[in-house]
């Protein structure tokens, strides 16, 4: 890391490399960044990194901007090059949702494609490509969560945040599951009830509508009101 | 006050209720109830009633019996509340409880006992009930409710006699109880503004419409609850979620009342267990099966915390009944012992509105003046039972108004005497005439003047207070005409020693109860069934957990 970057800036770049993008309001909640007390201070810090060329900002439909790594920042942090591309509208939905949730590391830890490949190696199954598409997370259920019978267990979840109707979301999940089943890792995880899909939705109403739908696998719905800023 | 036959027989006949005093109505099969207990049992057992044509309830102390034509009882069920001062049994139509009822009396007057007696018969007749004891566990109503549930007076689909479910909840220290998580009872995906409104109302945090300062706090709290992204499945989770909401300093101050109240409720184990817990009471299922929930918030020890818990519970019950069982003919009776301990604005609102949704309140209070600004609304209940009153107090004035006036003749006497003396002198051609005269008269008079005077006097109140066995019953548009009747208890349904034993058994041996605050009993694992995948799953779980830990440990701190 260059010497002119402070420890906080380095941590910020690290989280940008892990999540793909952050909003100032969410960034304050991430481990190592909690000492930044206000959103304004975080915004200022991110703007400084922008000016230094490490970070780029993307405007959203509403609300504050989303910050992501620039080419320079990606080189510095060894983040995938795809993180530096200007995000499409669909990509923005995913980045905003991950930004909102990524700080809750006790419940959910997003894994990079390399970490996913290393997991396959640890589990002694056929390897998966190092640039496997999609965002995956290790979801740890709280110890007192008796409702679903997974007390304290850690499962692999596919993170899905897309602006689609409930019917289309069901179809999308079916497609994803069908593709994932072709890999030994995911086929075994599904068979052992260690795999699920986490769907980010903008409201309780959307969650209620989706709960009525039959999904082909274990599905969780995360209500994230921040998604209102990216959904037309 | 009527002293002889209390019943308006013409009106009863018009309503289709045929009864006779001292004379049989038919020559058909007769069932005889010799005392209050037998009368209550038989009146509330429709299956037993259907076996005969006529019911005789023997009067008290040699008074004539009351004979009732059973088909009219089956069409219009009645309950017994005691005996008239003349000894005749006093029956009230269940229909006359639709407009709610209220029992008033000083401490130890026996209000809870009457509530228990009425509840006992209504539950046996097949109605669902919720009993809210606002002080501490009271053996008499508790025993009445439980015994009523265990009576097999209902039929299942196969025509077998069955009992009703009973659940007991208490906040009493060191007492076994079921758990009741109100949050998980809401089975509808309600919008947040609605859930927030109901929560604030039940916590007594609304009602500031005319108070601008209070309104400011209420709206702040509503806004805070609406900001919470996910309310979770218990008040504990809601408290945590509320604490995570980002607030300005001003917002934080203005919502501190709500946050503190949530913090109090979140600490109570029996309110926060998950829905799947074996001790959990499923309110919707209980209402559907027309069972009884005995809810004891233990206000004697807990004060406002108990009040908040009770109000939240009742608001939940009301919401579920309205949305799950909207049929007003499927009735739910809500008994509230010491109703003045609940937020009075809530109680008044329920009295005004609940009957339309098939929910009927039975309240006990010590005197009407405890009801404050809502005294008039809450006194509007259709049936009123008064055990005692403070002379010249608000309750006394209510009784006096209910009793109306009586014609009285005021006698007056008059005694008069008159004397007149006269003297005269006249001068004429024949000379001068001098005359003197004296007239004496006496009058004696007696008159009677008619006027209206209160039919109930302070002396009557003193007499009522002096006799703990007596009470007044007033039913608007009921069987007894416009004025109250004077009644006596005439016994109990469940003797006190039996009631105490039943209550103790309920507190100690209720199935699925647990002792709050105690560490959970460790369940022995079930013998593992051979499963080729189980070992693999365990190994993979361990790997996933280790991987997650490794990633977490590598994160910056």
Short mmCIF file of N, CA and C in Angstrom, two decimals, chain B residues 388-498:
data_model
loop_
_atom_site.label_atom_id
_atom_site.label_comp_id
_atom_site.label_asym_id
_atom_site.label_seq_id
_atom_site.Cartn_x
_atom_site.Cartn_y
_atom_site.Cartn_z
N UNK B 388 -72.08 -3.16 46.40
CA UNK B 388 -72.01 -2.16 47.46
C UNK B 388 -71.57 -0.84 46.85
N UNK B 389 -71.76 0.22 47.61
CA UNK B 389 -71.42 1.54 47.10
C UNK B 389 -71.10 2.45 48.27
N UNK B 390 -70.24 3.42 48.01
CA UNK B 390 -69.96 4.43 49.03
C UNK B 390 -71.16 5.38 49.07
N UNK B 391 -71.80 5.55 50.23
CA UNK B 391 -72.97 6.42 50.28
C UNK B 391 -72.65 7.80 49.72
N UNK B 392 -73.56 8.27 48.89
CA UNK B 392 -73.45 9.58 48.23
C UNK B 392 -72.30 9.63 47.22
N UNK B 393 -71.66 8.52 46.96
CA UNK B 393 -70.63 8.49 45.94
C UNK B 393 -71.26 8.34 44.55
N UNK B 394 -70.38 8.23 43.55
CA UNK B 394 -70.87 8.19 42.17
C UNK B 394 -71.69 6.91 41.93
N UNK B 395 -71.24 5.78 42.50
CA UNK B 395 -71.96 4.52 42.33
C UNK B 395 -73.34 4.62 42.98
N UNK B 396 -73.39 5.22 44.17
CA UNK B 396 -74.66 5.41 44.87
C UNK B 396 -75.60 6.25 44.00
N UNK B 397 -75.06 7.28 43.41
CA UNK B 397 -75.91 8.15 42.57
C UNK B 397 -76.40 7.39 41.35
N UNK B 398 -75.51 6.51 40.82
CA UNK B 398 -75.93 5.70 39.66
C UNK B 398 -77.09 4.78 40.05
N UNK B 399 -76.96 4.13 41.21
CA UNK B 399 -78.05 3.23 41.65
C UNK B 399 -79.34 4.05 41.80
N UNK B 400 -79.20 5.21 42.41
CA UNK B 400 -80.39 6.03 42.65
C UNK B 400 -81.04 6.40 41.31
N UNK B 401 -80.21 6.73 40.35
CA UNK B 401 -80.78 7.09 39.04
C UNK B 401 -81.45 5.88 38.40
N UNK B 402 -80.80 4.72 38.54
CA UNK B 402 -81.38 3.52 37.91
C UNK B 402 -82.70 3.14 38.56
N UNK B 403 -82.80 3.37 39.87
CA UNK B 403 -84.03 2.98 40.58
C UNK B 403 -85.16 3.96 40.31
N UNK B 404 -84.84 5.12 39.82
CA UNK B 404 -85.89 6.08 39.49
C UNK B 404 -86.56 6.63 40.73
N UNK B 405 -87.79 7.04 40.54
CA UNK B 405 -88.50 7.66 41.65
C UNK B 405 -89.75 6.85 41.96
N UNK B 406 -90.29 7.13 43.17
CA UNK B 406 -91.53 6.48 43.58
C UNK B 406 -92.53 7.56 44.00
N UNK B 407 -93.83 7.27 43.82
CA UNK B 407 -94.85 8.23 44.24
C UNK B 407 -94.97 8.17 45.76
N UNK B 408 -94.96 9.31 46.34
CA UNK B 408 -95.17 9.36 47.78
C UNK B 408 -96.24 10.39 48.10
N UNK B 409 -96.97 10.16 49.18
CA UNK B 409 -98.02 11.11 49.61
C UNK B 409 -97.54 11.76 50.88
N UNK B 410 -97.43 13.06 50.85
CA UNK B 410 -97.00 13.77 52.05
C UNK B 410 -98.23 14.31 52.78
N UNK B 411 -98.48 13.85 54.00
CA UNK B 411 -99.65 14.35 54.73
C UNK B 411 -99.38 15.73 55.31
N UNK B 412 -100.47 16.52 55.44
CA UNK B 412 -100.33 17.79 56.15
C UNK B 412 -101.59 18.03 56.98
N UNK B 413 -101.38 18.53 58.10
CA UNK B 413 -102.48 18.82 59.03
C UNK B 413 -102.56 20.32 59.23
N UNK B 414 -103.82 20.80 59.41
CA UNK B 414 -103.95 22.22 59.78
C UNK B 414 -105.00 22.34 60.89
N UNK B 415 -104.67 23.12 61.87
CA UNK B 415 -105.61 23.39 62.98
C UNK B 415 -105.74 24.90 63.09
N UNK B 416 -106.99 25.40 63.08
CA UNK B 416 -107.17 26.85 63.15
C UNK B 416 -108.28 27.22 64.13
N UNK B 417 -108.18 28.41 64.65
CA UNK B 417 -109.21 28.92 65.57
C UNK B 417 -109.41 30.39 65.24
N UNK B 418 -110.68 30.84 65.24
CA UNK B 418 -110.90 32.26 64.97
C UNK B 418 -111.91 32.82 65.98
N UNK B 419 -111.61 33.96 66.39
CA UNK B 419 -112.53 34.68 67.29
C UNK B 419 -112.80 36.04 66.67
N UNK B 420 -114.08 36.49 66.70
CA UNK B 420 -114.35 37.88 66.29
C UNK B 420 -115.34 38.51 67.27
N UNK B 421 -115.01 39.71 67.62
CA UNK B 421 -115.88 40.47 68.55
C UNK B 421 -116.42 41.67 67.80
N UNK B 422 -117.67 42.05 68.04
CA UNK B 422 -118.21 43.25 67.39
C UNK B 422 -119.00 44.08 68.43
N UNK B 423 -118.92 45.36 68.27
CA UNK B 423 -119.70 46.26 69.16
C UNK B 423 -120.26 47.38 68.30
N UNK B 424 -121.46 47.84 68.56
CA UNK B 424 -122.07 48.89 67.73
C UNK B 424 -123.00 49.81 68.52
N UNK B 425 -123.12 50.94 67.95
CA UNK B 425 -124.05 51.90 68.57
C UNK B 425 -124.76 52.63 67.46
N UNK B 426 -126.11 52.68 67.52
CA UNK B 426 -126.84 53.40 66.47
C UNK B 426 -127.82 54.40 67.12
N UNK B 427 -127.90 55.51 66.46
CA UNK B 427 -128.79 56.60 66.98
C UNK B 427 -129.90 56.78 65.96
N UNK B 428 -131.12 56.74 66.40
CA UNK B 428 -132.26 56.92 65.49
C UNK B 428 -133.38 57.63 66.22
N UNK B 429 -134.51 57.80 65.49
CA UNK B 429 -135.64 58.51 66.10
C UNK B 429 -136.17 57.79 67.33
N UNK B 430 -135.96 56.53 67.29
CA UNK B 430 -136.47 55.78 68.46
C UNK B 430 -135.46 55.75 69.59
N UNK B 431 -134.39 56.37 69.38
CA UNK B 431 -133.40 56.42 70.45
C UNK B 431 -132.09 55.75 70.06
N UNK B 432 -131.25 55.50 70.97
CA UNK B 432 -129.91 54.95 70.70
C UNK B 432 -129.91 53.44 71.02
N UNK B 433 -129.32 52.76 70.07
CA UNK B 433 -129.23 51.30 70.29
C UNK B 433 -127.76 50.92 70.44
N UNK B 434 -127.44 50.19 71.43
CA UNK B 434 -126.06 49.70 71.64
C UNK B 434 -126.08 48.16 71.51
N UNK B 435 -125.17 47.63 70.68
CA UNK B 435 -125.15 46.17 70.51
C UNK B 435 -123.71 45.62 70.62
N UNK B 436 -123.58 44.47 71.13
CA UNK B 436 -122.27 43.79 71.17
C UNK B 436 -122.44 42.36 70.63
N UNK B 437 -121.44 41.83 69.98
CA UNK B 437 -121.51 40.45 69.43
C UNK B 437 -120.18 39.73 69.55
N UNK B 438 -120.20 38.45 69.66
CA UNK B 438 -118.97 37.64 69.73
C UNK B 438 -119.18 36.36 68.91
N UNK B 439 -118.23 36.07 67.94
CA UNK B 439 -118.30 34.82 67.13
C UNK B 439 -117.00 34.02 67.35
N UNK B 440 -117.13 32.80 67.69
CA UNK B 440 -115.94 31.93 67.90
C UNK B 440 -116.02 30.74 66.93
N UNK B 441 -114.89 30.46 66.19
CA UNK B 441 -114.90 29.33 65.25
C UNK B 441 -113.64 28.47 65.36
N UNK B 442 -113.71 27.21 65.00
CA UNK B 442 -112.54 26.30 65.01
C UNK B 442 -112.48 25.55 63.68
N UNK B 443 -111.25 25.44 63.07
CA UNK B 443 -111.11 24.66 61.84
C UNK B 443 -110.06 23.56 62.06
N UNK B 444 -110.32 22.39 61.56
CA UNK B 444 -109.38 21.28 61.58
C UNK B 444 -109.23 20.78 60.14
N UNK B 445 -108.01 20.69 59.64
CA UNK B 445 -107.84 20.24 58.25
C UNK B 445 -106.78 19.14 58.12
N UNK B 446 -106.91 18.23 57.10
CA UNK B 446 -105.94 17.17 56.81
C UNK B 446 -105.86 17.00 55.30
N UNK B 447 -104.66 17.07 54.76
CA UNK B 447 -104.55 16.90 53.30
C UNK B 447 -103.37 15.98 52.97
N UNK B 448 -103.42 15.34 51.79
CA UNK B 448 -102.33 14.47 51.30
C UNK B 448 -101.86 15.05 49.97
N UNK B 449 -100.52 15.27 49.87
CA UNK B 449 -99.97 15.84 48.62
C UNK B 449 -99.08 14.80 47.95
N UNK B 450 -99.33 14.58 46.66
CA UNK B 450 -98.54 13.58 45.92
C UNK B 450 -97.25 14.22 45.42
N UNK B 451 -96.10 13.50 45.55
CA UNK B 451 -94.85 13.98 44.96
C UNK B 451 -93.92 12.79 44.68
N UNK B 452 -92.92 13.05 43.81
CA UNK B 452 -91.95 12.01 43.46
C UNK B 452 -90.76 12.08 44.41
N UNK B 453 -90.34 10.92 44.91
CA UNK B 453 -89.15 10.86 45.77
C UNK B 453 -88.26 9.73 45.28
N UNK B 454 -86.94 9.81 45.49
CA UNK B 454 -86.05 8.73 45.03
C UNK B 454 -86.48 7.39 45.62
N UNK B 455 -86.55 6.37 44.74
CA UNK B 455 -86.95 5.04 45.23
C UNK B 455 -85.83 4.40 46.02
N UNK B 456 -84.59 4.87 45.82
CA UNK B 456 -83.43 4.30 46.53
C UNK B 456 -82.83 5.41 47.40
N UNK B 457 -82.67 5.15 48.64
CA UNK B 457 -82.16 6.18 49.54
C UNK B 457 -80.81 5.76 50.10
N UNK B 458 -80.21 6.67 50.78
CA UNK B 458 -78.90 6.37 51.38
C UNK B 458 -79.01 5.23 52.38
N UNK B 459 -80.15 5.17 53.06
CA UNK B 459 -80.33 4.07 54.01
C UNK B 459 -80.32 2.72 53.29
N UNK B 460 -80.91 2.70 52.08
CA UNK B 460 -80.88 1.45 51.31
C UNK B 460 -79.43 1.06 50.98
N UNK B 461 -78.62 2.04 50.63
CA UNK B 461 -77.21 1.76 50.32
C UNK B 461 -76.51 1.20 51.55
N UNK B 462 -76.79 1.81 52.69
CA UNK B 462 -76.15 1.32 53.92
C UNK B 462 -76.57 -0.12 54.20
N UNK B 463 -77.85 -0.41 53.98
CA UNK B 463 -78.32 -1.78 54.19
C UNK B 463 -77.65 -2.74 53.21
N UNK B 464 -77.51 -2.31 51.96
CA UNK B 464 -76.87 -3.16 50.94
C UNK B 464 -75.43 -3.45 51.34
N UNK B 465 -74.72 -2.43 51.78
CA UNK B 465 -73.31 -2.61 52.19
C UNK B 465 -73.22 -3.55 53.39
N UNK B 466 -74.23 -3.49 54.22
CA UNK B 466 -74.18 -4.24 55.48
C UNK B 466 -74.39 -5.73 55.25
N UNK B 467 -74.99 -6.09 54.11
CA UNK B 467 -75.28 -7.49 53.85
C UNK B 467 -74.43 -7.95 52.66
N UNK B 468 -73.38 -8.72 52.95
CA UNK B 468 -72.45 -9.10 51.87
C UNK B 468 -73.05 -10.13 50.93
N UNK B 469 -74.19 -10.66 51.29
CA UNK B 469 -74.81 -11.66 50.44
C UNK B 469 -75.74 -11.04 49.40
N UNK B 470 -76.01 -9.76 49.55
CA UNK B 470 -77.00 -9.11 48.68
C UNK B 470 -76.34 -8.31 47.57
N UNK B 471 -77.06 -8.18 46.47
CA UNK B 471 -76.60 -7.32 45.37
C UNK B 471 -77.78 -6.89 44.53
N UNK B 472 -77.54 -5.89 43.72
CA UNK B 472 -78.58 -5.40 42.81
C UNK B 472 -78.26 -5.85 41.40
N UNK B 473 -79.30 -6.18 40.66
CA UNK B 473 -79.11 -6.53 39.25
C UNK B 473 -79.98 -5.61 38.42
N UNK B 474 -79.37 -5.01 37.41
CA UNK B 474 -80.13 -4.15 36.50
C UNK B 474 -79.79 -4.56 35.07
N UNK B 475 -80.81 -4.88 34.31
CA UNK B 475 -80.58 -5.28 32.92
C UNK B 475 -81.41 -4.36 32.02
N UNK B 476 -80.73 -3.61 31.21
CA UNK B 476 -81.45 -2.72 30.29
C UNK B 476 -82.17 -3.57 29.25
N UNK B 477 -83.47 -3.33 29.10
CA UNK B 477 -84.31 -4.09 28.16
C UNK B 477 -84.22 -5.58 28.44
N UNK B 478 -84.18 -5.94 29.72
CA UNK B 478 -84.08 -7.35 30.10
C UNK B 478 -85.40 -7.90 30.59
N UNK B 479 -85.29 -8.88 31.49
CA UNK B 479 -86.49 -9.58 31.95
C UNK B 479 -87.17 -8.90 33.13
N UNK B 480 -86.53 -7.88 33.70
CA UNK B 480 -87.00 -7.42 35.01
C UNK B 480 -87.58 -6.02 35.00
N UNK B 481 -87.91 -5.50 33.86
CA UNK B 481 -88.44 -4.14 33.83
C UNK B 481 -87.34 -3.12 33.94
N UNK B 482 -87.72 -1.85 34.07
CA UNK B 482 -86.72 -0.79 33.96
C UNK B 482 -85.85 -0.61 35.20
N UNK B 483 -86.28 -1.07 36.36
CA UNK B 483 -85.52 -0.77 37.57
C UNK B 483 -84.76 -2.00 38.06
N UNK B 484 -83.73 -1.79 38.87
CA UNK B 484 -82.95 -2.92 39.37
C UNK B 484 -83.76 -3.78 40.34
N UNK B 485 -83.31 -5.02 40.50
CA UNK B 485 -83.93 -5.89 41.49
C UNK B 485 -82.88 -6.26 42.53
N UNK B 486 -83.37 -6.54 43.73
CA UNK B 486 -82.46 -6.86 44.83
C UNK B 486 -82.32 -8.39 44.90
N UNK B 487 -81.10 -8.87 44.90
CA UNK B 487 -80.87 -10.31 44.83
C UNK B 487 -79.96 -10.77 45.96
N UNK B 488 -79.86 -12.08 46.10
CA UNK B 488 -78.92 -12.67 47.05
C UNK B 488 -78.19 -13.82 46.34
N UNK B 489 -77.01 -14.17 46.87
CA UNK B 489 -76.17 -15.15 46.17
C UNK B 489 -76.79 -16.54 46.13
N UNK B 490 -77.09 -17.08 47.28
CA UNK B 490 -77.69 -18.41 47.33
C UNK B 490 -76.72 -19.54 47.12
N UNK B 491 -75.42 -19.33 47.35
CA UNK B 491 -74.46 -20.44 47.27
C UNK B 491 -73.38 -20.20 46.24
N UNK B 492 -72.51 -21.20 46.09
CA UNK B 492 -71.43 -21.11 45.10
C UNK B 492 -71.44 -22.36 44.22
N UNK B 493 -70.84 -22.24 43.07
CA UNK B 493 -70.77 -23.39 42.16
C UNK B 493 -69.62 -24.31 42.56
N UNK B 494 -68.49 -23.69 42.88
CA UNK B 494 -67.32 -24.48 43.29
C UNK B 494 -66.97 -24.08 44.72
N UNK B 495 -66.97 -25.01 45.66
CA UNK B 495 -66.61 -24.65 47.04
C UNK B 495 -65.18 -24.09 47.10
N UNK B 496 -64.91 -23.27 48.11
CA UNK B 496 -63.64 -22.58 48.17
C UNK B 496 -62.45 -23.53 48.25
N UNK B 497 -62.60 -24.62 49.03
CA UNK B 497 -61.45 -25.52 49.16
C UNK B 497 -61.15 -26.23 47.84
N UNK B 498 -62.23 -26.57 47.13
CA UNK B 498 -62.02 -27.21 45.81
C UNK B 498 -61.38 -26.22 44.85
#
